[in-house]
C-alpha cells in the first residue's frame, strides 16, 4: 500500500473504541470510478445515480476505527493512519484489496485500486 496525504489536518486521532465517518471515492487502476460517497465526484465521473441520491447514499459511511473494521486490508490500514480531517490518496495492490477473485462484476480479478479517503468526523 502506498499513501499520499493530500491534506493533513490538526484533527484528533480517534481511539479504537470510536467510530468514524468516512468519505471516499474508489477507482480502478485505469482511473474509472467504481464507487463513491460523494455526489460531486460521481457527477464529475459520469457515474451519478439519482436512485442512489434519493436513497441518501451520497453521504459518509461510519466504521469502527480499529482492526475489526470490515474493510479491505489496504483501506483499513490507510484509515488507521489518518486523523479527523485528513485527506489521502491510497494505492492498494490487489493482494490488499479484493485479491485474485476481485469483486465481480464491478472489480475485476487482480485489480489494483486507488482510493481518495477523508476521515470526515467521529460518529456521535
PDB file of C-alpha atoms in Angstrom:
ATOM      1  CA  UNK A   1       0.000   0.000   0.000  1.00  0.00           C
ATOM      2  CA  UNK A   2       1.199   3.497  -0.790  1.00  0.00           C
ATOM      3  CA  UNK A   3      -0.374   6.567   0.774  1.00  0.00           C
ATOM      4  CA  UNK A   4      -0.055  10.244  -0.093  1.00  0.00           C
ATOM      5  CA  UNK A   5      -1.620  12.846   2.165  1.00  0.00           C
ATOM      6  CA  UNK A   6      -3.467  15.429   0.080  1.00  0.00           C
ATOM      7  CA  UNK A   7      -4.291  17.367   3.234  1.00  0.00           C
ATOM      8  CA  UNK A   8      -3.057  16.879   6.795  1.00  0.00           C
ATOM      9  CA  UNK A   9      -5.334  18.394   9.403  1.00  0.00           C
ATOM     10  CA  UNK A  10      -4.851  19.333  13.020  1.00  0.00           C
ATOM     11  CA  UNK A  11      -7.704  16.954  13.806  1.00  0.00           C
ATOM     12  CA  UNK A  12      -7.756  14.424  16.587  1.00  0.00           C
ATOM     13  CA  UNK A  13      -6.664  10.835  16.244  1.00  0.00           C
ATOM     14  CA  UNK A  14      -9.716   8.682  17.072  1.00  0.00           C
ATOM     15  CA  UNK A  15      -9.431   5.987  19.693  1.00  0.00           C
ATOM     16  CA  UNK A  16     -10.007   2.323  18.938  1.00  0.00           C
ATOM     17  CA  UNK A  17     -13.423   2.402  20.623  1.00  0.00           C
ATOM     18  CA  UNK A  18     -14.735   5.229  18.443  1.00  0.00           C
ATOM     19  CA  UNK A  19     -16.458   5.085  15.070  1.00  0.00           C
ATOM     20  CA  UNK A  20     -15.562   7.467  12.252  1.00  0.00           C
ATOM     21  CA  UNK A  21     -17.462   8.848   9.272  1.00  0.00           C
ATOM     22  CA  UNK A  22     -15.561   8.286   6.040  1.00  0.00           C
ATOM     23  CA  UNK A  23     -15.976   9.995   2.679  1.00  0.00           C
ATOM     24  CA  UNK A  24     -14.247   8.257  -0.180  1.00  0.00           C
ATOM     25  CA  UNK A  25     -14.022   7.536  -3.869  1.00  0.00           C
ATOM     26  CA  UNK A  26     -12.720   4.246  -5.260  1.00  0.00           C
ATOM     27  CA  UNK A  27     -11.094   3.940  -8.672  1.00  0.00           C
ATOM     28  CA  UNK A  28      -9.763   1.101 -10.763  1.00  0.00           C
ATOM     29  CA  UNK A  29      -6.138   1.492 -11.773  1.00  0.00           C
ATOM     30  CA  UNK A  30      -7.233   2.883 -15.164  1.00  0.00           C
ATOM     31  CA  UNK A  31      -8.949   5.798 -13.383  1.00  0.00           C
ATOM     32  CA  UNK A  32     -12.529   4.532 -13.724  1.00  0.00           C
ATOM     33  CA  UNK A  33     -14.643   5.398 -10.691  1.00  0.00           C
ATOM     34  CA  UNK A  34     -16.368   2.304  -9.289  1.00  0.00           C
ATOM     35  CA  UNK A  35     -17.871   3.736  -6.068  1.00  0.00           C
ATOM     36  CA  UNK A  36     -18.102   6.972  -4.126  1.00  0.00           C
ATOM     37  CA  UNK A  37     -19.858   8.544  -1.166  1.00  0.00           C
ATOM     38  CA  UNK A  38     -19.535  11.980  -2.786  1.00  0.00           C
ATOM     39  CA  UNK A  39     -22.213  13.231  -5.187  1.00  0.00           C
ATOM     40  CA  UNK A  40     -19.899  15.767  -6.871  1.00  0.00           C
ATOM     41  CA  UNK A  41     -17.301  13.072  -7.615  1.00  0.00           C
ATOM     42  CA  UNK A  42     -19.995  10.818  -9.082  1.00  0.00           C
ATOM     43  CA  UNK A  43     -21.224  13.681 -11.281  1.00  0.00           C
ATOM     44  CA  UNK A  44     -17.696  14.603 -12.481  1.00  0.00           C
ATOM     45  CA  UNK A  45     -17.039  10.984 -13.442  1.00  0.00           C
ATOM     46  CA  UNK A  46     -20.358  10.404 -15.218  1.00  0.00           C
ATOM     47  CA  UNK A  47     -21.447   7.901 -12.542  1.00  0.00           C
ATOM     48  CA  UNK A  48     -24.176   9.904 -10.786  1.00  0.00           C
ATOM     49  CA  UNK A  49     -27.184   7.748  -9.929  1.00  0.00           C
ATOM     50  CA  UNK A  50     -30.382   9.572  -8.956  1.00  0.00           C
ATOM     51  CA  UNK A  51     -31.676   6.443  -7.186  1.00  0.00           C
ATOM     52  CA  UNK A  52     -28.555   6.369  -5.001  1.00  0.00           C
ATOM     53  CA  UNK A  53     -29.074  10.056  -4.264  1.00  0.00           C
ATOM     54  CA  UNK A  54     -32.756   9.614  -3.387  1.00  0.00           C
ATOM     55  CA  UNK A  55     -31.806   6.714  -1.092  1.00  0.00           C
ATOM     56  CA  UNK A  56     -29.384   9.021   0.752  1.00  0.00           C
ATOM     57  CA  UNK A  57     -26.279   7.080  -0.231  1.00  0.00           C
ATOM     58  CA  UNK A  58     -24.056  10.026  -1.150  1.00  0.00           C
ATOM     59  CA  UNK A  59     -23.028  10.510   2.475  1.00  0.00           C
ATOM     60  CA  UNK A  60     -20.037   9.422   4.575  1.00  0.00           C
ATOM     61  CA  UNK A  61     -20.294   5.896   5.948  1.00  0.00           C
ATOM     62  CA  UNK A  62     -19.389   5.016   9.508  1.00  0.00           C
ATOM     63  CA  UNK A  63     -16.875   2.402  10.528  1.00  0.00           C
ATOM     64  CA  UNK A  64     -15.128   1.387  13.744  1.00  0.00           C
ATOM     65  CA  UNK A  65     -11.678   2.949  13.970  1.00  0.00           C
ATOM     66  CA  UNK A  66      -9.872  -0.293  14.706  1.00  0.00           C
ATOM     67  CA  UNK A  67      -8.727  -3.613  13.227  1.00  0.00           C
ATOM     68  CA  UNK A  68     -12.274  -5.044  13.313  1.00  0.00           C
ATOM     69  CA  UNK A  69     -13.450  -2.641  10.586  1.00  0.00           C
ATOM     70  CA  UNK A  70     -14.991  -4.669   7.768  1.00  0.00           C
ATOM     71  CA  UNK A  71     -12.907  -3.081   5.024  1.00  0.00           C
ATOM     72  CA  UNK A  72     -10.343  -4.443   2.604  1.00  0.00           C
ATOM     73  CA  UNK A  73      -6.958  -4.649   4.312  1.00  0.00           C
ATOM     74  CA  UNK A  74      -5.328  -1.761   2.442  1.00  0.00           C
ATOM     75  CA  UNK A  75      -8.229   0.619   3.108  1.00  0.00           C
ATOM     76  CA  UNK A  76      -8.314  -0.315   6.801  1.00  0.00           C
ATOM     77  CA  UNK A  77      -4.554   0.242   7.123  1.00  0.00           C
ATOM     78  CA  UNK A  78      -4.845   3.671   5.495  1.00  0.00           C
ATOM     79  CA  UNK A  79      -7.796   4.676   7.687  1.00  0.00           C
ATOM     80  CA  UNK A  80      -5.895   3.748  10.844  1.00  0.00           C
ATOM     81  CA  UNK A  81      -3.053   6.084   9.809  1.00  0.00           C
ATOM     82  CA  UNK A  82      -5.361   9.085   9.492  1.00  0.00           C
ATOM     83  CA  UNK A  83      -6.708  11.791  11.817  1.00  0.00           C
ATOM     84  CA  UNK A  84     -10.069  13.542  11.578  1.00  0.00           C
ATOM     85  CA  UNK A  85      -9.947  15.975   8.650  1.00  0.00           C
ATOM     86  CA  UNK A  86      -7.072  14.227   6.856  1.00  0.00           C
ATOM     87  CA  UNK A  87      -7.440  13.534   3.128  1.00  0.00           C
ATOM     88  CA  UNK A  88      -5.289  10.910   1.432  1.00  0.00           C
ATOM     89  CA  UNK A  89      -4.895   9.125  -1.892  1.00  0.00           C
ATOM     90  CA  UNK A  90      -4.122   5.462  -1.373  1.00  0.00           C
ATOM     91  CA  UNK A  91      -2.843   2.888  -3.866  1.00  0.00           C
ATOM     92  CA  UNK A  92      -3.944  -0.591  -2.833  1.00  0.00           C
ATOM     93  CA  UNK A  93      -2.361  -3.556  -4.623  1.00  0.00           C
ATOM     94  CA  UNK A  94      -4.758  -6.388  -5.453  1.00  0.00           C
ATOM     95  CA  UNK A  95      -3.499  -8.627  -2.626  1.00  0.00           C
ATOM     96  CA  UNK A  96      -4.521  -5.976  -0.033  1.00  0.00           C
ATOM     97  CA  UNK A  97      -7.775  -5.358  -1.905  1.00  0.00           C
ATOM     98  CA  UNK A  98     -10.146  -7.939  -3.362  1.00  0.00           C
ATOM     99  CA  UNK A  99      -7.418 -10.398  -4.301  1.00  0.00           C
ATOM    100  CA  UNK A 100      -7.218 -12.798  -7.197  1.00  0.00           C
ATOM    101  CA  UNK A 101     -11.000 -13.167  -7.438  1.00  0.00           C
ATOM    102  CA  UNK A 102     -11.893  -9.475  -7.401  1.00  0.00           C
ATOM    103  CA  UNK A 103     -15.464  -8.477  -6.580  1.00  0.00           C
ATOM    104  CA  UNK A 104     -17.417  -9.104  -9.812  1.00  0.00           C
ATOM    105  CA  UNK A 105     -18.972  -7.521 -11.699  1.00  0.00           C
ATOM    106  CA  UNK A 106     -17.517  -4.202 -10.511  1.00  0.00           C
ATOM    107  CA  UNK A 107     -13.934  -5.081  -9.563  1.00  0.00           C
ATOM    108  CA  UNK A 108     -12.061  -7.499 -11.821  1.00  0.00           C
ATOM    109  CA  UNK A 109      -9.654 -10.196 -10.680  1.00  0.00           C
ATOM    110  CA  UNK A 110      -6.206  -8.983  -9.582  1.00  0.00           C
ATOM    111  CA  UNK A 111      -7.355  -5.336  -9.631  1.00  0.00           C
ATOM    112  CA  UNK A 112      -5.100  -2.722  -8.090  1.00  0.00           C
ATOM    113  CA  UNK A 113      -7.222   0.080  -6.632  1.00  0.00           C
ATOM    114  CA  UNK A 114      -6.873   3.767  -5.817  1.00  0.00           C
ATOM    115  CA  UNK A 115      -8.970   5.414  -3.116  1.00  0.00           C
ATOM    116  CA  UNK A 116      -9.348   9.043  -2.133  1.00  0.00           C
ATOM    117  CA  UNK A 117     -10.231   8.902   1.560  1.00  0.00           C
ATOM    118  CA  UNK A 118     -11.252  11.601   4.020  1.00  0.00           C
ATOM    119  CA  UNK A 119     -11.903  10.985   7.700  1.00  0.00           C
ATOM    120  CA  UNK A 120     -14.822  13.392   7.947  1.00  0.00           C
ATOM    121  CA  UNK A 121     -15.700  13.151  11.633  1.00  0.00           C
ATOM    122  CA  UNK A 122     -16.101  10.995  14.691  1.00  0.00           C
ATOM    123  CA  UNK A 123     -19.554   9.460  14.806  1.00  0.00           C
ATOM    124  CA  UNK A 124     -21.546  10.936  17.662  1.00  0.00           C
TER     125      UNK A 124
END
